[in-house]
XYZ file of C-alpha atoms in Angstrom:
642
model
C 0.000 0.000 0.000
C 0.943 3.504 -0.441
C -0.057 4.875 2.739
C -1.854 3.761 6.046
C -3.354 5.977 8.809
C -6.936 6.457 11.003
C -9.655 8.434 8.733
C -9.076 11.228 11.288
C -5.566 11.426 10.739
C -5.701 10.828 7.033
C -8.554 13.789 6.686
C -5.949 16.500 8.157
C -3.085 15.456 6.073
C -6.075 15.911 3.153
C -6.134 19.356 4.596
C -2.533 20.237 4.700
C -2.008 18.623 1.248
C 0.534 16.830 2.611
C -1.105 13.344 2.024
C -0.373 14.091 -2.078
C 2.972 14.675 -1.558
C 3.897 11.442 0.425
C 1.285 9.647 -1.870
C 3.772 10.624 -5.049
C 6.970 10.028 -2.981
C 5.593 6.731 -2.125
C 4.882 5.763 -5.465
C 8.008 6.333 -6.923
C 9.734 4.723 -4.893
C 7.529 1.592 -5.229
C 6.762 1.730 -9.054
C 10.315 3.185 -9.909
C 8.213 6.676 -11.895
C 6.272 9.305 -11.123
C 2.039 8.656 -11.094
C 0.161 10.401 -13.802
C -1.265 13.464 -13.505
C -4.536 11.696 -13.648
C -3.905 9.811 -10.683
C -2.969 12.617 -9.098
C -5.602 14.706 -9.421
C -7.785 11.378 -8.618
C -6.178 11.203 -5.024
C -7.105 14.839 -4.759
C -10.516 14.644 -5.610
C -11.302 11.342 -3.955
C -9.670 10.456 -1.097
C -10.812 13.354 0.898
C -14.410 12.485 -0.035
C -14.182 8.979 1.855
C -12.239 10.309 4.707
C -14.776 12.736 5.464
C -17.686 10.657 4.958
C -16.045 7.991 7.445
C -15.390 10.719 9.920
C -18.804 12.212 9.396
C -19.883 8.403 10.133
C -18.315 8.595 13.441
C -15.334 6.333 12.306
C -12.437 8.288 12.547
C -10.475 5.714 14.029
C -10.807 3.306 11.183
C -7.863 2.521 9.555
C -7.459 3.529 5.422
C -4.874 1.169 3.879
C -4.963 3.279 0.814
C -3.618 2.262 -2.961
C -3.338 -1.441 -1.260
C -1.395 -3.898 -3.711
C -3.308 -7.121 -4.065
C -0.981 -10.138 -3.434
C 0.689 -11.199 -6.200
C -0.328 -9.139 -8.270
C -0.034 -5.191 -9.802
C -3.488 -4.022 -9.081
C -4.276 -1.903 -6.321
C -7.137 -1.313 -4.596
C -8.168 2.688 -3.623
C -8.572 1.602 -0.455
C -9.461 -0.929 2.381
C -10.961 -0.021 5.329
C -10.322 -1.790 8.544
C -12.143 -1.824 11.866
C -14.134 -3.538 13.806
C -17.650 -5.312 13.576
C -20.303 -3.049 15.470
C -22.106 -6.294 16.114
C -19.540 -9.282 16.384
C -16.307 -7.006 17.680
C -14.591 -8.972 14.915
C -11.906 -7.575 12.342
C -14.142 -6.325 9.446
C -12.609 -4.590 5.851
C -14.149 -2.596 3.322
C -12.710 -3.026 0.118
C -13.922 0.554 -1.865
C -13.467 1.335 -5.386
C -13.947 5.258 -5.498
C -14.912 6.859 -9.370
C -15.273 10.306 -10.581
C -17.594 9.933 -12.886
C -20.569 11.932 -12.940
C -22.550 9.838 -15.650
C -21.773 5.767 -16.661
C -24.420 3.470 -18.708
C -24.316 0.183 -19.325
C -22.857 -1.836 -22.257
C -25.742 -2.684 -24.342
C -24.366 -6.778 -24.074
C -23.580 -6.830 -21.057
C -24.645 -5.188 -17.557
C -21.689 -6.243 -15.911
C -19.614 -3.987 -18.495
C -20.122 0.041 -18.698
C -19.467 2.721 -20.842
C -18.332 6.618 -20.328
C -17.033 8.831 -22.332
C -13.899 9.458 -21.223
C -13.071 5.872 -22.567
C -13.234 4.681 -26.175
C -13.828 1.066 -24.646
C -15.876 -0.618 -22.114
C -14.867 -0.782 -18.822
C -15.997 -3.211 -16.032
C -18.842 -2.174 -14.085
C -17.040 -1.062 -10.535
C -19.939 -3.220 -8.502
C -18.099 -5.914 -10.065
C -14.366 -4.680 -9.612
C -14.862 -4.290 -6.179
C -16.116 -7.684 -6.246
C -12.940 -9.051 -8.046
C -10.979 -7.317 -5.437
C -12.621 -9.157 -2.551
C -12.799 -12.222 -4.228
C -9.058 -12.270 -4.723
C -8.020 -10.715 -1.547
C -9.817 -13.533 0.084
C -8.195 -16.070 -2.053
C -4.549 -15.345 -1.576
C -4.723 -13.008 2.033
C -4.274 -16.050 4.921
C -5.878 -13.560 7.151
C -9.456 -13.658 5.071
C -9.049 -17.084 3.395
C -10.764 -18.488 6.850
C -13.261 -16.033 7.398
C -14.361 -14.569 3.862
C -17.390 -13.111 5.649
C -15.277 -10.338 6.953
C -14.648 -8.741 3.517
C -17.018 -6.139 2.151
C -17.201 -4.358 -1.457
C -18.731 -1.520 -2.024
C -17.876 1.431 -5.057
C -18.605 5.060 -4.923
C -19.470 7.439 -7.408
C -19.313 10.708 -5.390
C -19.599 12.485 -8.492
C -22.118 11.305 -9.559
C -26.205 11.571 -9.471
C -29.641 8.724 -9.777
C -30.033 10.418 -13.317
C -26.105 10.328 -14.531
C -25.437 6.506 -13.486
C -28.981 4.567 -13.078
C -28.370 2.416 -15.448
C -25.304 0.855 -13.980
C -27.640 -0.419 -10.574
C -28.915 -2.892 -13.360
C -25.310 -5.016 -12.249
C -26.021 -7.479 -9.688
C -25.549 -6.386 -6.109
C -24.398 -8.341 -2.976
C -21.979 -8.264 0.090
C -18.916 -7.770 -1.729
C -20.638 -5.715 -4.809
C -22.886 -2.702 -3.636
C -22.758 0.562 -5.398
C -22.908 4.157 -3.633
C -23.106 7.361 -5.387
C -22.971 10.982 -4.077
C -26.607 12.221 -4.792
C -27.349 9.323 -1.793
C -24.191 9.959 0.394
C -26.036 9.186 3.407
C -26.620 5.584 2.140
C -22.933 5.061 2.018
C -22.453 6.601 5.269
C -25.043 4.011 6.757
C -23.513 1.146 5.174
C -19.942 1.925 6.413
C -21.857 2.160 9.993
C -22.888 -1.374 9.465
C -19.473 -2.742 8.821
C -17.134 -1.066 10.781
C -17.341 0.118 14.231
C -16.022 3.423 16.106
C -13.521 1.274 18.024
C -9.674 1.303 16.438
C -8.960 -0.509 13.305
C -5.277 -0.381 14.339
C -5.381 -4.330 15.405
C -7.409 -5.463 12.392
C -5.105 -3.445 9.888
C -2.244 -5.533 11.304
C -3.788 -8.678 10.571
C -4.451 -8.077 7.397
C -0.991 -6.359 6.428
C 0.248 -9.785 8.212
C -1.508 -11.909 6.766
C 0.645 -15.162 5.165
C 0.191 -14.394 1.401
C -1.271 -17.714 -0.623
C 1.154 -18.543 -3.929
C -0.249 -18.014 -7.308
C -2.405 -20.836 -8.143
C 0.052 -22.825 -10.524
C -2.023 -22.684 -14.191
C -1.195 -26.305 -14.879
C -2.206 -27.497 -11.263
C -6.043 -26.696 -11.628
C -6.040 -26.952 -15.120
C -8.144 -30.080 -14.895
C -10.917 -28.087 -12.315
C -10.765 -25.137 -14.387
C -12.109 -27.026 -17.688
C -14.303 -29.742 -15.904
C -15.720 -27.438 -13.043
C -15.377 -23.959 -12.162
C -13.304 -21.189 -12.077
C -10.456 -22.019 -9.930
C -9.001 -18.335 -11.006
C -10.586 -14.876 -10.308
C -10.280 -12.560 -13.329
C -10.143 -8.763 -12.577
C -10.879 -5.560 -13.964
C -9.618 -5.734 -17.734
C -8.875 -9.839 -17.332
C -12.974 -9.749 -16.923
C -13.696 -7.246 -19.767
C -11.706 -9.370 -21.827
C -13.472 -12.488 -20.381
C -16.754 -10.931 -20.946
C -15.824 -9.920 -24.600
C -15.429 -13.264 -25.708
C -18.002 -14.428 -24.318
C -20.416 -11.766 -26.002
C -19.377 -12.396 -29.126
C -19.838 -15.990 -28.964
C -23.712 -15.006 -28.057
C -23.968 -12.768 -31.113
C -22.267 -15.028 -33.499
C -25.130 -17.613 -32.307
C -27.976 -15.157 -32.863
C -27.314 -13.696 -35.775
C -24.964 -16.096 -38.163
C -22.051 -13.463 -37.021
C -18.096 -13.558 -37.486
C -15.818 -11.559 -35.614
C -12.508 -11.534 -33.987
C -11.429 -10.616 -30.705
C -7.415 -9.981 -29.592
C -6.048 -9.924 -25.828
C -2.758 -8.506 -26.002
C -0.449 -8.058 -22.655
C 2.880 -8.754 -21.198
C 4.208 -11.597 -19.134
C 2.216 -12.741 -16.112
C -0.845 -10.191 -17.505
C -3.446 -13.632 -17.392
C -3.381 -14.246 -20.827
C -3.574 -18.182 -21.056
C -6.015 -17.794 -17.278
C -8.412 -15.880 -19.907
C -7.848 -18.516 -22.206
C -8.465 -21.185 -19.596
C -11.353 -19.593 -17.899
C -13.518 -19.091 -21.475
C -12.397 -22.693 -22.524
C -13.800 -24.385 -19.610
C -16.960 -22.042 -19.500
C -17.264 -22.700 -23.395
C -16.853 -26.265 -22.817
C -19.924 -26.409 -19.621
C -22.085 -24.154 -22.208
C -21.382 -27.092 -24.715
C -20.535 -24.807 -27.033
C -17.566 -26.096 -29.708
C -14.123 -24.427 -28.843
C -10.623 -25.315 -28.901
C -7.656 -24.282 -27.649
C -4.338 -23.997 -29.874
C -0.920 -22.562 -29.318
C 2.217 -22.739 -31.048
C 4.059 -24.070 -28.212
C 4.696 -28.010 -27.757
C 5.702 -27.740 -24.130
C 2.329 -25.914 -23.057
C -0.173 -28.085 -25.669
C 1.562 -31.321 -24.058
C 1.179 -30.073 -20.286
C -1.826 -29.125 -21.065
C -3.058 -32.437 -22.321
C -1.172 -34.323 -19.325
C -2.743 -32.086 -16.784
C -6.118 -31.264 -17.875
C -7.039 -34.053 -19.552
C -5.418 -36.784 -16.893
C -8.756 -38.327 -16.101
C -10.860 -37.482 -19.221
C -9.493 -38.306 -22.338
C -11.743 -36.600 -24.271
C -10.510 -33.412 -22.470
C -7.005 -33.498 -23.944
C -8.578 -32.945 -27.589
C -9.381 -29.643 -26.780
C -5.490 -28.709 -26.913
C -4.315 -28.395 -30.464
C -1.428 -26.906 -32.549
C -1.956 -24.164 -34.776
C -0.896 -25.672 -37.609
C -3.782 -28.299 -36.833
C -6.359 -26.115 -38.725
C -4.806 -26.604 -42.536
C -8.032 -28.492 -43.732
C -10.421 -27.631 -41.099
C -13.694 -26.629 -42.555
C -14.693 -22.860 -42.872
C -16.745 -22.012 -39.180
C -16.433 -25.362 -37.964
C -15.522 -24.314 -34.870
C -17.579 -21.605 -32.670
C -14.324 -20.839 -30.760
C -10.782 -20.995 -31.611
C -8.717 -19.847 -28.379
C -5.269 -19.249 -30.190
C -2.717 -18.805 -26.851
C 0.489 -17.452 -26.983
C -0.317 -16.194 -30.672
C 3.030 -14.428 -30.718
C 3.910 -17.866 -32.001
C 2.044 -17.958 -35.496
C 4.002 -18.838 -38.029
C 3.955 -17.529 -42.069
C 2.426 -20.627 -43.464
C 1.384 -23.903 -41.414
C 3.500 -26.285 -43.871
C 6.300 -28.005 -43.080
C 8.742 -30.431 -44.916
C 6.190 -33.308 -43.554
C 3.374 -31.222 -45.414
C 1.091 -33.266 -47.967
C 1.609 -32.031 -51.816
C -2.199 -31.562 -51.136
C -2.232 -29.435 -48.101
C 0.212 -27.134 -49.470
C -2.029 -24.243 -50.379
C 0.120 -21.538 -49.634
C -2.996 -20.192 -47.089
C -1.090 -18.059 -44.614
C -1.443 -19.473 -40.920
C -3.721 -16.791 -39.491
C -6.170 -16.761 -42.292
C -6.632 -20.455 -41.627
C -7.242 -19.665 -37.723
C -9.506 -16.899 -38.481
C -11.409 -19.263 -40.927
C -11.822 -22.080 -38.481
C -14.284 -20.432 -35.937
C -16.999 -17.937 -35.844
C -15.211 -16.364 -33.005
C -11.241 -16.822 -33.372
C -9.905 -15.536 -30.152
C -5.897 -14.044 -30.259
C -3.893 -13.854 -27.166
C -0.242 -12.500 -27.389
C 2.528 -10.536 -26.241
C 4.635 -8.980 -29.164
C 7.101 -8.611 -27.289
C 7.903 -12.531 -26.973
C 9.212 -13.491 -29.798
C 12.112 -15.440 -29.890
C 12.719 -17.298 -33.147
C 12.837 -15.969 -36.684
C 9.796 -16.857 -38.461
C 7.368 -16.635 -35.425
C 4.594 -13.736 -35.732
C 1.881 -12.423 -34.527
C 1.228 -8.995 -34.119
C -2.344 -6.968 -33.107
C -1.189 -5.168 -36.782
C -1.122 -8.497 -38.719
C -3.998 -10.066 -36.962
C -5.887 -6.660 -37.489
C -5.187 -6.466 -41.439
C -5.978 -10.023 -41.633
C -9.489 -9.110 -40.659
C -10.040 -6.350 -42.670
C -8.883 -8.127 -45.368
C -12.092 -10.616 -44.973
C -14.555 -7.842 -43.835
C -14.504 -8.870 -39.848
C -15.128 -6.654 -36.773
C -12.044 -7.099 -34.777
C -11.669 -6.065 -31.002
C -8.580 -5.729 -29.081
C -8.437 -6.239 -25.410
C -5.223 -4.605 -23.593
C -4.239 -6.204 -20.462
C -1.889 -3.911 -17.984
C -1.302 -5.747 -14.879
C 0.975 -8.552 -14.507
C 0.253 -11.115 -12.208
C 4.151 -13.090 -12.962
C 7.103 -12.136 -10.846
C 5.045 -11.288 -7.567
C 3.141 -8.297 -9.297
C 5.960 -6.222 -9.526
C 5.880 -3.902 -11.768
C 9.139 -2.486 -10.614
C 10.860 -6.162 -11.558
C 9.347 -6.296 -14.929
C 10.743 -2.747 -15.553
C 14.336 -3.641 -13.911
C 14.243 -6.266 -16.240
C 13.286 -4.696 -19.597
C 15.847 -1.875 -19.059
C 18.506 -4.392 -18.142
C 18.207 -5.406 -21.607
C 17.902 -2.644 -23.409
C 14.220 -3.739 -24.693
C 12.795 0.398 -23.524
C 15.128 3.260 -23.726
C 16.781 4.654 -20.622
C 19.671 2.126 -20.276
C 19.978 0.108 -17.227
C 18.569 1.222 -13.371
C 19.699 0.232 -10.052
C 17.256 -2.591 -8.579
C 15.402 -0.953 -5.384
C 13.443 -3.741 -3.323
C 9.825 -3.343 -3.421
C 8.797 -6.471 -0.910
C 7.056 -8.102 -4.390
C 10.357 -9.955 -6.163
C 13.606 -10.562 -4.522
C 16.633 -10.580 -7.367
C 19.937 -12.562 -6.333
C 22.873 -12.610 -7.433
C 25.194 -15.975 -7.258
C 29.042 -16.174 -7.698
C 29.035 -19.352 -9.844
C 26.357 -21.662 -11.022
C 27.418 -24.012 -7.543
C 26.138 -21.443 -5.819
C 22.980 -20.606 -7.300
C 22.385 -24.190 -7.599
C 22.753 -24.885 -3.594
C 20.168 -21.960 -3.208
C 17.559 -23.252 -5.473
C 17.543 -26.692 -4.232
C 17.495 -24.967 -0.659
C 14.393 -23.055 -1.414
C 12.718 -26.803 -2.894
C 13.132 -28.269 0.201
C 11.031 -26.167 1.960
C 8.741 -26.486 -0.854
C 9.354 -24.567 -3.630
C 9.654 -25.010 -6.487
C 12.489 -23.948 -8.727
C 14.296 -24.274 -12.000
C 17.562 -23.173 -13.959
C 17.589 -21.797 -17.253
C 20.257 -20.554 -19.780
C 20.685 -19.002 -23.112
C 21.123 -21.261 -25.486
C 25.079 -21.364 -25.873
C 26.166 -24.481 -24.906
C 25.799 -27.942 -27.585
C 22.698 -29.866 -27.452
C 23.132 -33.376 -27.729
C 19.155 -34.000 -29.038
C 20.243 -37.868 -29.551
C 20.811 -40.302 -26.194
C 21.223 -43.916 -26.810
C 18.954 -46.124 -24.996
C 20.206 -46.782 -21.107
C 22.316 -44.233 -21.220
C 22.241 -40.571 -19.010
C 21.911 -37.422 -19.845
C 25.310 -35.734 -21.574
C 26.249 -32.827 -19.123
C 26.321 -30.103 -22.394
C 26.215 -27.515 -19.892
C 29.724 -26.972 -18.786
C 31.514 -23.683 -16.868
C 34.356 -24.561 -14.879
C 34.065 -27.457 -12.845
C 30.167 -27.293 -12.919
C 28.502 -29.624 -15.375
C 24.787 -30.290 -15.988
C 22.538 -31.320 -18.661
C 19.861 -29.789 -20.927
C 16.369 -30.877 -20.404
C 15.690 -33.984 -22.421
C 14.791 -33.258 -26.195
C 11.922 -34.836 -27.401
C 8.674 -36.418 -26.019
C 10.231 -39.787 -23.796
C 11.787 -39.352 -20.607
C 15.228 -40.318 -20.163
C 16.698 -41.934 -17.467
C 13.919 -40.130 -15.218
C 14.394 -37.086 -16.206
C 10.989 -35.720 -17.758
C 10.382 -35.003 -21.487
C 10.922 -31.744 -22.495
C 7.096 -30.381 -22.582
C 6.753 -31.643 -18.460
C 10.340 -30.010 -17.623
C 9.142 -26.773 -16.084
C 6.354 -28.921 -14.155
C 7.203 -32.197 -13.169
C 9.411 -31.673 -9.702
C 11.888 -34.503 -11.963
C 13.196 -31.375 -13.890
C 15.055 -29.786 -11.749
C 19.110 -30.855 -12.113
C 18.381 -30.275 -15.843
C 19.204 -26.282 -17.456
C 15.837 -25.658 -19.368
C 16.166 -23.036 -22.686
C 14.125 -20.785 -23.550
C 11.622 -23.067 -25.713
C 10.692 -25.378 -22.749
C 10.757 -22.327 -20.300
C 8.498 -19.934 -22.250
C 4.826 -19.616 -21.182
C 5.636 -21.345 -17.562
C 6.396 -20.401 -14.112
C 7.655 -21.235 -10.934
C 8.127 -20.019 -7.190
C 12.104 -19.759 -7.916
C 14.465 -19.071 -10.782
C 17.636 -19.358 -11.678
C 19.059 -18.016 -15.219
C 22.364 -18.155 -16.532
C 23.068 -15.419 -18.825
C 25.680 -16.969 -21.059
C 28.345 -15.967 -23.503
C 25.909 -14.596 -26.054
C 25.129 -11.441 -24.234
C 28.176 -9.732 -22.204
C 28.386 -6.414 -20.842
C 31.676 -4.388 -22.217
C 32.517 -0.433 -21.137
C 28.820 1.302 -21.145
C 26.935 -1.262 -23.339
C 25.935 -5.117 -24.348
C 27.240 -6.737 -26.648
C 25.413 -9.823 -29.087
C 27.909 -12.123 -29.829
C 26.256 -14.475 -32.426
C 29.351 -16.532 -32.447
C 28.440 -17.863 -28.789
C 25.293 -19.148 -29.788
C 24.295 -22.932 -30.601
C 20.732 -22.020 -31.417
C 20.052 -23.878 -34.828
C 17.729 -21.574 -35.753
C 20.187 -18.804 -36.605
C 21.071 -19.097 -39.530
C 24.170 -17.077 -41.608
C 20.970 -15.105 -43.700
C 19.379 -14.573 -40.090
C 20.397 -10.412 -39.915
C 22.603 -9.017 -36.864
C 19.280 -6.837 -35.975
C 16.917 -9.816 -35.400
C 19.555 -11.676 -34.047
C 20.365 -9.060 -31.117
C 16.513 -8.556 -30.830
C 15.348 -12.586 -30.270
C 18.787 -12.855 -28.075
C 17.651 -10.253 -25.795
C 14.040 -11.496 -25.642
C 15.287 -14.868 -24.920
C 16.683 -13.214 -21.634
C 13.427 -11.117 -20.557
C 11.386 -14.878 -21.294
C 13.739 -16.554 -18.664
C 13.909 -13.663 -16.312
C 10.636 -13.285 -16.308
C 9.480 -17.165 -15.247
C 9.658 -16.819 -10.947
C 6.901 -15.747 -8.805
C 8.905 -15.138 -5.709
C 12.672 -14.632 -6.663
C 15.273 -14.703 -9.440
C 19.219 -15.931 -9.059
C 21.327 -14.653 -11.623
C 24.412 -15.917 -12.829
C 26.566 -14.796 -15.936
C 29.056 -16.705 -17.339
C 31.395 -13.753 -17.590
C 33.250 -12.126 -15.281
C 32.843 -8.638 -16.341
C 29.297 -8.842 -17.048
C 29.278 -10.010 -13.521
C 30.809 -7.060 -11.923
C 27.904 -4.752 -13.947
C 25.276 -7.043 -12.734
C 26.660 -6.316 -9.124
C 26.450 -2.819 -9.821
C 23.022 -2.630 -11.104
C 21.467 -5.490 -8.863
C 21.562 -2.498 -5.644
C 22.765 -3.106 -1.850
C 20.730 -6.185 -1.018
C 21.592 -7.893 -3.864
C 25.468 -7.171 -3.607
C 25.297 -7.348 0.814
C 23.870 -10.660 0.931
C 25.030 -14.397 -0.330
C 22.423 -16.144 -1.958
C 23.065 -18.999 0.446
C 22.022 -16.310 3.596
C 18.610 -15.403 2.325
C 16.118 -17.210 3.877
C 12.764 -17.885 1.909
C 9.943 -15.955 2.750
C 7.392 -17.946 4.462
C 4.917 -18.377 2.253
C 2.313 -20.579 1.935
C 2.990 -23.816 -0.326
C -0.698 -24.516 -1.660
C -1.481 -27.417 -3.647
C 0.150 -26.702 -7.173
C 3.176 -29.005 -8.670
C 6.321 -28.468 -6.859
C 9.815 -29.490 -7.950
């Protein structure tokens, strides 16, 4: 959270105009820039308006957690009241989602979506934001996971009047939903008097700020509930939209013999394949024909494995996009293409009938397939020449045919603890946004380590999996890959610096002297002891990871340099040019960078990349010995650990 104090307390620094000023200080320091002048001017406006209305409530010692970060995760609430129960004496929170707006009306599909003008695209109704919020908070905040009854929503248009925003009570209401607005003040000002008490909320605040934060629910762990039950995931703000989008369209397309395509685009960790997951197993209860396709062998075969481990028929709902070659025009209502960054030109290969050889390019055939084909991708992701997939290409591809085509942005990122300040360390580490590199500040989200040789890190991360972690190591691709192992025999240690030796993860689909095959690496607990590349690592996570940066990228006088020479990846060939080269090298690092929840050990190869990695990494990283750092006590859940 950005700031915490009683609603007395907080209503004189309003006053002062103090409260702005720590609010911006606070926020740099967290988020590593300066908020937006919108945001600004939002704390002005709003914050002031709840602290007074809780004082005028006779609540001033309540406690206002305000801006407060959900677990795991790069939302942030505008604030969370916490007090006590006027009737139990209990710890009771308020989770409140405070708008400006003066007028709001529904989406004409969909209640639970609303439209305003400042936006050129619906936005989620706050009733059920505020929802989300509680809904998460109470899945991954050990202090509410026992007693969900103590979490209240409610949003707040103080702006705003019966006439401006009376369409928007259409939304469902409940105890974690209700919606306020300023023409009816005194109704909020009753409500807070029936959740929270006059008594402190110092006590209560604690808990919560204490309480043991749940992991991220591992993707491939509930994979199977998520397609044969119910949501085991709770989407948020634009996750929802996006949700709800696809879903809408699927209902018109039914009604009305329609065709249209809808893209979710967003960075690492942003819930892309959760989306994809969430709609797929809602599609599949509705009965409604979908699929789900990526380009990626490692996630269509864990996805099979996992999902579809007691119901065969399940694991036909994973394809390959280059499955769709001679699939009938519409046949499908839903084509969920994940991790569309991965499209390639054409689907044909050298295995590729005479017959099938049409020359169609790949997304024409995945629009073609279904009424509704559904794109999910991060551009930035790329890491192999011939792989596409932009929101340009997949746009032009639908004009071309005459289709409506929506895009969905997603902005937070759920990967790497929800830190925003990681993800941004990371990308200006590698040069991928302009600026150069930054010194790492801690932000209590992501811890980044540094190890002194690939012993070390290696000691940490099996550490960290005996007290339940789980953890991996991953490289650039610079060492030999021996693909071919004779039957009976181990592993080749490929991976060699110094006196340290380890293999690759197995190539291909067998296991190999138990060691798992290369699509279960980053999720059966058997790959650990093997260094995973980039194309088994990529579109996976885990609680700890370690990456060697390796010959391919080193650090010389004030910049990086690409060495192409240093690379064994195959897929570079001598036409490949220096530009895409340098570009696919330095994604390859932001994919494996990018793949813990908790931490990252980092390890390079070269001594005087080292010593800039020192530099940059800041005073805890430098001060402290991977070996020191104790895990933080988290929570181990029920996902696969390894």
């Amino acid at each position: 959270m950005l700031f915490r104090d009683s609603a007395t307390a907080v209503a004189a620094e309003c006053h002062s105009g103090a409260l702005f000023f720590r609010l911006t200080e606070q926020f740099v320091h967290v988020h590593g820039h300066k908020p937006s002048s919108s945001e600004v001017r939002s704390w002005e406006r709003s914050i002031p308006v709840l602290a007074n209305a809780l004082n005028d409530a006779g609540l001033g010692q309540v406690e206002m957690l305000l801006e407060y970060g959900l677990p795991l995760n790069s939302k942030r609430a505008d604030a969370v009241l916490a007090g006590v129960h006027p009737r139990t004496g209990l710890p009771s929170y308020v989770v409140v989602e405070l708008k400006q707006w003066s007028s709001a009306e529904p989406d004409d599909d969909d209640p639970s979506l609303c439209r305003i003008d400042a936006y050129a695209r619906a936005v989620l109704n706050p009733v059920n934001q505020v929802r989300g919020y509680c809904e998460y908070l109470i899945s991954f905040n050990g202090a509410l996971a026992e007693h969900p009854e103590r979490v209240s929503g409610a949003a707040y248009l103080h702006n705003a009047t019966e006439f401006g925003v009376s369409g928007l009570f259409e939304a469902e209401q409940d105890e974690r939903g209700r919606l306020f607005i300023g023409a009816r003040r005194g109704e909020f000002i009753d409500f807070l008097r029936t959740k929270l008490g006059a008594e402190s909320g110092a006590s209560a605040a604690d808990e919560l700020v204490d309480g043991k934060v749940g992991p991220s629910k591992q993707l491939m762990a509930v994979a199977a509930r998520e397609v044969r039950e119910r949501e085991q995931f709770v989407l948020l703000d634009e996750q929802q939209v996006a949700y709800r989008k696809v879903l809408n369209a699927v209902r018109r397309a039914k009604q009305s013999d329609h065709k249209e395509v809808v893209v979710v685009t967003g960075g690492p960790g942003t819930g892309k394949s959760v989306i994809a997951l969430s709609l797929l197993g809602e599609l599949y209860r509705q009965g409604v024909t979908a699929l789900h396709a990526t380009g990626s062998n490692s996630f269509t075969t864990t996805m099979r494995k996992v999902a579809g481990a007691r119901k065969r028929e399940v694991q036909e709902l994973f394809k390959y996009f280059n499955s769709f070659m001679t699939a009938e025009r519409n046949s499908l209502d839903v084509l969920i293409c994940d991790e569309a960054h991965r499209m390639r030109e054409t689907s044909a290969n050298r295995y590729t009938s005479a017959a099938n050889r049409t020359g169609k390019a790949q997304i024409e055939e995945l629009i073609d397939a279904a009424r509704v084909p559904v794109f999910l991708l991060d551009e930035h992701q790329v890491v192999r020449p011939g792989e596409m997939g932009t929101v340009a290409q997949i746009e032009a591809a639908a004009a071309k045919k005459g289709l409506r085509c929506e895009v969905v942005p997603l902005d937070s990122q759920f990967r790497c603890g929800g830190s925003d300040a990681y993800l941004r360390w990371v990308v200006r580490l590698l040069g991928l946004e302009p600026g150069g590199p930054v010194t790492w500040e801690p932000d209590g989200k992501m811890q980044l380590l540094l190890a002194d040789s690939p012993q070390e890190m290696e000691a940490f991360l099996d550490g960290r999996r005996s007290q339940n972690y789980s953890a991996r190591m991953s490289a650039g691709y610079c060492w030999k890959w021996t693909k071919k192992v004779p039957p009976g025999q181990a592993l080749p240690a490929d991976v060699v610096i110094g006196e340290w030796e380890r293999p690759w993860n197995v190539y291909g689909d067998r296991a190999v002297s138990g060691a798992p095959p290369a699509a279960l690496w980053a999720t059966d607990p058997a790959g650990f002891g093997q260094v995973g590349c980039v194309y088994t690592a990529q579109g996976f996570e885990y609680d700890w990871s370690g990456v060697i940066i390796g010959p391919d990228l080193v650090w010389r006088g004030d910049g990086w340099i690409i060495d192409r020479t240093a690379s064994k990846d195959p897929i570079f060939k001598k036409s490949t040019p220096e530009a895409d080269v340098a570009r696919l090298i330095r994604n390859t690092y932001k994919v494996l960078l990018t793949r813990g929840m908790i931490g990252t050990v980092v390890y390079s190869a070269d001594p005087e990349t080292r010593e800039k990695l020192r530099e940059l990494a800041g005073a805890e990283a430098r001060a402290r010995q991977p070996e020191m750092v104790a895990a933080p006590a988290l929570s181990t859940g029920s996902g696969p650990r390894g």
